[in-house]
Short mmCIF file of C-alpha atoms in Angstrom, two decimals:
data_model
loop_
_atom_site.label_atom_id
_atom_site.label_comp_id
_atom_site.label_asym_id
_atom_site.label_seq_id
_atom_site.Cartn_x
_atom_site.Cartn_y
_atom_site.Cartn_z
CA UNK A 1227 -0.01 0.02 -0.03
CA UNK A 1228 2.86 2.34 0.58
CA UNK A 1229 3.73 1.99 -3.16
CA UNK A 1230 0.21 2.81 -4.36
CA UNK A 1231 0.69 6.58 -4.28
CA UNK A 1232 4.07 6.23 -5.99
CA UNK A 1233 2.55 3.91 -8.64
CA UNK A 1234 -0.28 6.38 -9.15
CA UNK A 1235 2.19 9.23 -9.46
CA UNK A 1236 4.23 7.16 -11.89
CA UNK A 1237 1.09 6.38 -13.93
CA UNK A 1238 0.22 10.07 -14.06
CA UNK A 1239 3.78 10.97 -15.00
CA UNK A 1240 3.86 8.21 -17.69
CA UNK A 1241 0.52 9.42 -19.12
CA UNK A 1242 1.90 12.95 -19.25
CA UNK A 1243 5.13 11.73 -20.86
CA UNK A 1244 3.16 9.72 -23.46
CA UNK A 1245 1.03 12.78 -24.22
CA UNK A 1246 4.10 14.95 -24.57
CA UNK A 1247 5.83 12.35 -26.84
CA UNK A 1248 2.66 12.15 -29.01
CA UNK A 1249 2.47 15.95 -29.22
CA UNK A 1250 6.14 16.15 -30.22
CA UNK A 1251 5.55 13.51 -32.97
CA UNK A 1252 2.42 15.43 -34.19
CA UNK A 1253 4.44 18.68 -34.26
CA UNK A 1254 7.32 16.99 -36.13
CA UNK A 1255 4.81 15.59 -38.70
CA UNK A 1256 3.20 19.05 -39.01
CA UNK A 1257 6.61 20.70 -39.43
CA UNK A 1258 7.62 18.13 -42.08
CA UNK A 1259 4.39 18.74 -44.00
CA UNK A 1260 4.86 22.49 -43.73
CA UNK A 1261 8.44 22.15 -44.97
CA UNK A 1262 7.24 20.05 -47.93
CA UNK A 1263 4.53 22.60 -48.68
CA UNK A 1264 7.12 25.42 -48.51
CA UNK A 1265 9.43 23.49 -50.87
CA UNK A 1266 6.66 22.91 -53.30
CA UNK A 1267 5.57 26.60 -53.14
CA UNK A 1268 9.14 27.70 -53.72
CA UNK A 1269 9.46 25.46 -56.72
CA UNK A 1270 6.18 26.74 -58.05
CA UNK A 1271 7.28 30.34 -57.43
CA UNK A 1272 10.54 29.67 -59.24
CA UNK A 1273 8.63 28.15 -62.14
CA UNK A 1274 6.32 31.14 -62.28
CA UNK A 1275 9.38 33.41 -62.22
CA UNK A 1276 10.84 31.54 -65.10
CA UNK A 1277 7.57 31.74 -66.97
CA UNK A 1278 7.30 35.45 -66.23
CA UNK A 1279 10.85 36.02 -67.47
CA UNK A 1280 10.12 33.99 -70.65
CA UNK A 1281 6.91 35.99 -71.22
CA UNK A 1282 8.86 39.24 -70.71
CA UNK A 1283 11.47 38.08 -73.19
CA UNK A 1284 8.69 37.23 -75.71
CA UNK A 1285 7.12 40.64 -75.15
CA UNK A 1286 10.44 42.40 -75.71
CA UNK A 1287 10.93 40.38 -78.92
CA UNK A 1288 7.42 41.34 -80.11
CA UNK A 1289 8.08 44.95 -79.33
CA UNK A 1290 11.25 44.86 -81.29
CA UNK A 1291 9.47 43.20 -84.20
CA UNK A 1292 6.73 45.84 -84.01
CA UNK A 1293 9.31 48.67 -84.13
CA UNK A 1294 11.01 46.98 -87.12
CA UNK A 1295 7.68 46.53 -88.84
CA UNK A 1296 6.79 50.23 -88.19
CA UNK A 1297 10.13 51.23 -89.67
CA UNK A 1298 9.50 49.08 -92.74
CA UNK A 1299 6.10 50.75 -93.16
CA UNK A 1300 7.77 54.19 -92.96
CA UNK A 1301 10.44 53.13 -95.45
CA UNK A 1302 7.81 51.63 -97.84
CA UNK A 1303 5.71 54.81 -97.71
CA UNK A 1304 8.80 56.86 -98.39
CA UNK A 1305 9.73 54.65 -101.37
CA UNK A 1306 6.14 54.86 -102.67
CA UNK A 1307 6.22 58.63 -102.45
CA UNK A 1308 9.58 58.65 -104.30
CA UNK A 1309 8.20 56.32 -106.92
CA UNK A 1310 5.11 58.46 -107.36
CA UNK A 1311 7.34 61.53 -107.91
CA UNK A 1312 9.49 59.56 -110.43
CA UNK A 1313 6.34 58.43 -112.23
CA UNK A 1314 5.03 61.97 -112.31
CA UNK A 1315 8.37 63.24 -113.65
CA UNK A 1316 8.43 60.52 -116.32
CA UNK A 1317 4.78 61.24 -117.29
CA UNK A 1318 5.69 64.91 -117.70
CA UNK A 1319 8.74 64.05 -119.78
CA UNK A 1320 6.69 61.60 -121.88
CA UNK A 1321 4.03 64.28 -122.56
CA UNK A 1322 6.70 66.76 -123.56
CA UNK A 1323 8.35 64.16 -125.85
CA UNK A 1324 4.92 63.23 -127.42
CA UNK A 1325 4.26 66.94 -127.96
CA UNK A 1326 7.63 67.42 -129.63
CA UNK A 1327 7.03 64.29 -131.74
CA UNK A 1328 3.67 65.64 -132.87
CA UNK A 1329 5.26 68.97 -133.64
CA UNK A 1330 8.01 67.28 -135.66
CA UNK A 1331 5.41 65.17 -137.50
CA UNK A 1332 3.33 68.24 -138.30
CA UNK A 1333 6.43 70.10 -139.44
CA UNK A 1334 7.36 67.28 -141.73
CA UNK A 1335 3.96 67.08 -143.19
CA UNK A 1336 3.86 70.82 -143.73
CA UNK A 1337 7.27 70.78 -145.48
CA UNK A 1338 6.40 67.82 -147.62
CA UNK A 1339 2.97 69.09 -148.45
#
């Protein structure tokens, strides 16, 4: 009977120890899961960062292409204007040559007639 209080105290202590051990295991499991989630989140974030960089590179390339296309349009419009001027000049020269040819033809007819 003298050992009964000691046994009871030991039982209470053992129960408290078992509870503490269980809580430690639960916390370790929870910590492990949290670390795994953190690792997964960091990998996903890295992937998103890579994707974002890739998209920014694509955007920069598209902006460069757009700038080049705009420059080609400007160059083509300039060339079109130059060609229109050349055509106008040639048409004027052609008209003058045709007029001179008609004058020469009329003069020949007048001198032969």
